[in-house]
Coordinates of C-alpha atoms (C1' of nucleotides) in Angstrom, one line a residue:
Chain M
X1 CA 103.9 -91.6 161.8
X2 CA 106.5 -88.4 160.7
X3 CA 105.7 -86.6 157.4
X4 CA 108.0 -86.9 155.3
X5 CA 109.4 -83.3 155.3
X6 CA 109.9 -84.3 159.4
X7 CA 111.2 -87.4 158.3
X8 CA 114.0 -85.9 156.3
X9 CA 114.9 -83.5 158.3
X10 CA 115.6 -85.7 161.1
X11 CA 117.8 -87.8 159.1
X12 CA 121.6 -88.4 160.3
X13 CA 122.9 -87.1 156.8
X14 CA 120.2 -84.3 156.9
X15 CA 121.8 -82.6 160.0
X16 CA 124.6 -80.8 158.3
X17 CA 123.1 -80.0 155.2
X18 CA 122.6 -76.0 154.5
X19 CA 119.1 -75.0 154.8
X20 CA 118.5 -74.6 151.1
X21 CA 119.9 -78.3 150.1
X22 CA 117.1 -79.8 152.5
X23 CA 114.5 -77.5 150.7
X24 CA 115.4 -79.4 147.6
X25 CA 115.8 -82.3 148.9
X26 CA 112.2 -82.1 150.0
X27 CA 111.1 -80.7 147.3
X28 CA 112.1 -83.9 145.0
X29 CA 111.7 -86.7 147.0
X30 CA 108.4 -88.5 147.5
X31 CA 106.6 -91.0 149.6
X32 CA 105.3 -94.7 149.0
X33 CA 103.7 -97.3 150.8
X34 CA 104.4 -100.9 150.3
X35 CA 101.9 -103.5 152.2
X36 CA 102.7 -106.5 154.3
X37 CA 104.6 -109.0 151.7
X38 CA 104.8 -106.2 148.9
X39 CA 108.2 -105.7 147.7
X40 CA 109.8 -102.2 147.6
X41 CA 112.0 -103.4 144.7
X42 CA 112.7 -106.0 142.4
X43 CA 115.8 -107.4 141.4
X44 CA 116.6 -106.3 137.8
X45 CA 114.7 -103.3 137.9
X46 CA 117.0 -99.9 137.4
X47 CA 117.6 -98.3 139.8
X48 CA 116.1 -94.6 139.9
X49 CA 116.2 -94.1 143.8
X50 CA 117.8 -94.0 147.1
X51 CA 115.5 -95.6 150.2
X52 CA 114.6 -94.8 153.4
X53 CA 112.0 -96.5 155.7
X54 CA 110.2 -94.0 157.0
X55 CA 108.1 -96.7 159.4
X56 CA 108.3 -100.4 159.2
X57 CA 110.7 -102.9 158.3
X58 CA 111.5 -103.8 155.1
X59 CA 114.2 -106.6 154.2
X60 CA 116.8 -106.9 151.6
X61 CA 117.0 -110.2 150.1
X62 CA 117.0 -113.0 147.7
X63 CA 115.6 -115.8 146.1
X64 CA 117.7 -119.2 145.2
X65 CA 116.9 -120.7 141.9
X66 CA 115.0 -123.8 143.7
X67 CA 112.7 -120.9 145.8
X68 CA 115.3 -120.6 148.9
X69 CA 114.8 -117.5 150.7
X70 CA 117.8 -115.8 152.4
X71 CA 117.9 -112.5 154.2
X72 CA 121.0 -110.0 154.1
X73 CA 119.9 -107.4 156.5
X74 CA 116.7 -105.7 158.0
X75 CA 116.3 -101.7 157.9
X76 CA 113.7 -100.9 160.3
X77 CA 112.5 -96.8 160.6
X78 CA 115.2 -93.9 160.2
X79 CA 117.4 -96.4 157.8
X80 CA 118.4 -96.0 154.4
X81 CA 119.4 -98.2 151.6
X82 CA 120.5 -98.6 147.7
X83 CA 123.2 -96.5 147.9
X84 CA 125.7 -98.8 146.4
X85 CA 123.3 -99.7 143.5
X86 CA 122.8 -96.1 142.7
X87 CA 126.6 -95.7 142.8
X88 CA 127.3 -98.1 140.1
X89 CA 125.4 -97.8 136.5
X90 CA 123.4 -101.5 137.1
X91 CA 120.6 -103.0 137.6
X92 CA 119.4 -103.7 141.2
X93 CA 120.3 -107.1 142.6
X94 CA 118.9 -107.9 145.4
X95 CA 115.0 -107.8 146.8
X96 CA 113.7 -105.4 148.9
X97 CA 110.5 -106.6 150.7
X98 CA 108.4 -105.1 153.4
X99 CA 108.2 -107.4 156.5
X100 CA 104.8 -105.4 158.0
X101 CA 103.3 -102.8 155.9
X102 CA 105.6 -99.7 155.8
X103 CA 106.0 -96.1 154.2
X104 CA 109.5 -95.7 152.5
X105 CA 110.9 -92.2 151.6
X106 CA 112.4 -91.8 148.5
X107 CA 114.9 -89.9 147.0
X108 CA 115.5 -89.3 142.8
X109 CA 118.6 -90.5 141.0
X110 CA 119.4 -86.7 140.5
X111 CA 118.7 -85.7 143.7
X112 CA 121.1 -88.3 145.6
X113 CA 123.9 -87.9 142.4
X114 CA 123.6 -83.5 143.1
X115 CA 124.1 -84.7 147.1
X116 CA 127.1 -86.3 146.2
X117 CA 128.6 -83.2 144.3
X118 CA 127.6 -80.9 146.2
X119 CA 127.8 -82.0 150.1
X120 CA 130.9 -83.4 151.7
X121 CA 129.0 -83.8 154.9
X122 CA 126.7 -85.7 152.8
X123 CA 129.6 -87.6 151.4
X124 CA 131.1 -88.7 154.8
X125 CA 127.8 -90.1 155.9
X126 CA 127.8 -92.2 153.2
X127 CA 131.3 -93.3 153.3
X128 CA 130.6 -94.0 157.4
X129 CA 127.2 -95.9 156.1
X130 CA 129.2 -98.0 153.2
X131 CA 132.2 -98.9 155.6
X132 CA 129.9 -100.3 159.0
X133 CA 127.7 -102.5 155.8
X134 CA 131.0 -103.4 154.6
X135 CA 131.9 -104.6 158.8
X136 CA 128.5 -105.9 159.3
X137 CA 128.9 -108.3 155.9
X138 CA 132.3 -109.2 156.6
X139 CA 131.4 -110.3 160.2
X140 CA 128.5 -112.1 159.3
X141 CA 131.0 -114.2 156.8
X142 CA 133.6 -114.6 160.2
X143 CA 130.9 -115.8 162.2
X144 CA 129.6 -118.2 159.6
X145 CA 132.5 -119.9 158.8
X146 CA 133.4 -119.4 162.6
X147 CA 131.2 -119.7 165.4
X148 CA 128.6 -122.3 166.4
X149 CA 124.9 -121.7 165.3
X150 CA 123.0 -120.4 168.7
X151 CA 126.0 -117.7 168.3
X152 CA 126.0 -116.7 164.7
X153 CA 122.2 -116.5 165.6
X154 CA 123.1 -114.7 168.4
X155 CA 125.5 -111.9 166.7
X156 CA 123.2 -111.5 163.4
X157 CA 120.4 -110.4 165.6
X158 CA 122.8 -107.9 167.6
X159 CA 123.9 -106.5 164.2
X160 CA 120.6 -105.8 163.4
X161 CA 120.8 -102.9 166.8
X162 CA 124.4 -101.0 164.8
X163 CA 123.3 -97.2 165.6
X164 CA 124.7 -96.0 162.2
X165 CA 123.1 -98.5 160.0
X166 CA 119.1 -98.5 161.5
X167 CA 119.5 -95.4 163.7
X168 CA 115.6 -95.7 164.6
X169 CA 115.7 -99.5 166.0
X170 CA 113.8 -100.5 168.9
X171 CA 114.7 -102.9 171.6
X172 CA 111.3 -105.1 170.0
X173 CA 111.7 -106.8 166.8
X174 CA 108.8 -108.1 164.8
X175 CA 109.8 -110.7 163.5
X176 CA 108.7 -114.4 163.4
X177 CA 110.7 -116.8 164.0
X178 CA 110.7 -118.1 160.1
X179 CA 112.1 -114.8 159.4
X180 CA 115.0 -114.8 161.4
X181 CA 116.2 -118.3 160.2
X182 CA 115.9 -116.6 156.9
X183 CA 117.9 -114.0 158.4
X184 CA 120.7 -116.0 160.2
X185 CA 120.9 -118.9 157.9
X186 CA 119.5 -121.7 159.5
X187 CA 115.8 -123.4 159.7
X188 CA 113.0 -122.5 161.7
X189 CA 113.4 -125.1 163.9
X190 CA 117.4 -124.1 164.7
X191 CA 116.5 -120.8 165.3
X192 CA 113.5 -121.4 167.8
X193 CA 115.8 -123.7 169.9
X194 CA 118.5 -121.0 169.5
X195 CA 116.1 -117.9 170.2
X196 CA 115.2 -119.9 173.6
X197 CA 119.2 -120.7 174.6
X198 CA 119.6 -116.9 174.0
X199 CA 116.3 -116.4 176.6
X200 CA 117.4 -118.3 179.2
X201 CA 120.8 -116.7 179.0
X202 CA 119.1 -113.9 179.7
X203 CA 119.8 -111.8 176.3
X204 CA 116.5 -111.1 174.9
X205 CA 112.6 -112.1 175.1
X206 CA 110.7 -114.3 172.8
X207 CA 106.9 -113.5 172.2
X208 CA 104.7 -114.1 169.7
X209 CA 105.8 -112.6 166.2
X210 CA 108.2 -110.5 168.1
X211 CA 111.7 -110.9 169.8
X212 CA 112.9 -107.8 172.6
X213 CA 116.8 -107.8 172.5
X214 CA 117.9 -107.0 176.5
X215 CA 121.6 -107.3 176.2
X216 CA 123.1 -106.7 172.7
X217 CA 126.5 -106.7 174.0
X218 CA 125.8 -109.5 175.4
X219 CA 124.5 -111.4 172.0
X220 CA 127.5 -109.8 170.7
X221 CA 129.2 -111.6 172.8
X222 CA 127.6 -114.8 172.9
X223 CA 130.0 -117.7 172.5
X224 CA 132.9 -116.5 173.5
Chain E
dT1 C1' 82.1 -106.0 174.1
dC2 C1' 82.0 -110.8 173.4
dA3 C1' 82.2 -114.6 171.0
dT4 C1' 83.3 -117.3 166.6
dT5 C1' 85.9 -118.0 162.7
dA6 C1' 90.5 -117.2 159.6
dA7 C1' 95.2 -116.3 159.3
dA8 C1' 99.6 -116.5 161.3
dT9 C1' 103.3 -118.5 164.7
dT10 C1' 105.3 -121.5 167.8
dG11 C1' 106.1 -126.4 169.3
dT12 C1' 107.3 -130.6 168.5
dT13 C1' 108.0 -135.2 166.1
Chain D
dA1 C1' 108.6 -131.1 156.4
dA2 C1' 104.0 -132.4 158.6
dC3 C1' 101.1 -131.9 161.9
dA4 C1' 99.7 -129.7 166.3
dA5 C1' 99.2 -126.0 169.1
dT6 C1' 98.6 -121.5 170.8
dT7 C1' 98.1 -116.4 169.7
dT8 C1' 96.6 -113.2 167.0
dA9 C1' 93.7 -110.3 164.0
dA10 C1' 88.7 -109.7 161.5
dT11 C1' 84.2 -110.2 161.5
dG12 C1' 79.5 -109.7 163.4
dA13 C1' 75.9 -109.6 166.4

DNA sequence: TCATTAAATTGTT
DNA sequence: AACAATTTAATGA
């Protein structure tokens, strides 16, 4: 696992920062670990940090009043989240839960705000990240309303390989079929069935507790 | 290292 | 939703 300092320095947004700015970011940020199943942060909490996943996998999710869970997206190593909440002065709107033992980098609000006020490069990065996220969620609504379940699941999974939002993602994703169901808005049974169709199409490989993407472009085009 | 057991995940109805 | 089968992880000799 990379050290916190190495992790911060290798983040995409850090590349165009002057050395002194990086020093300050490293000095003020800190690390936090969460066990599998543990909350990284919860809905309703005050938002004090921008959060980067150093290692592991974190889902951003909500739970319905009757207990059903739905997942918006999964953040893997290299990904950052929570900037939307930091830009507003409001409590956190969603839960973040570690799906595997995970390490997070926490950048305090003051540091984040300072970067925002002092670095055009950082602003450019954030604008791009917000734009990519908006595109992802617009696409999700589109797929949800226009596509058959198998194509929807294919594209939900393909979107996790967006290099802007999830720079450290690997072809093999350690997600159970139940979690894939939460992510794609289908039952575990439906996810199971769809995964086998996609495997037969040669687009991914299904294994115990994980899937391996073989053809992300193909997943994105499935059902056209 | 191997066998046993529990827990997690998947397959099926 | 429930149940059975399978895979992995944990434990202890």
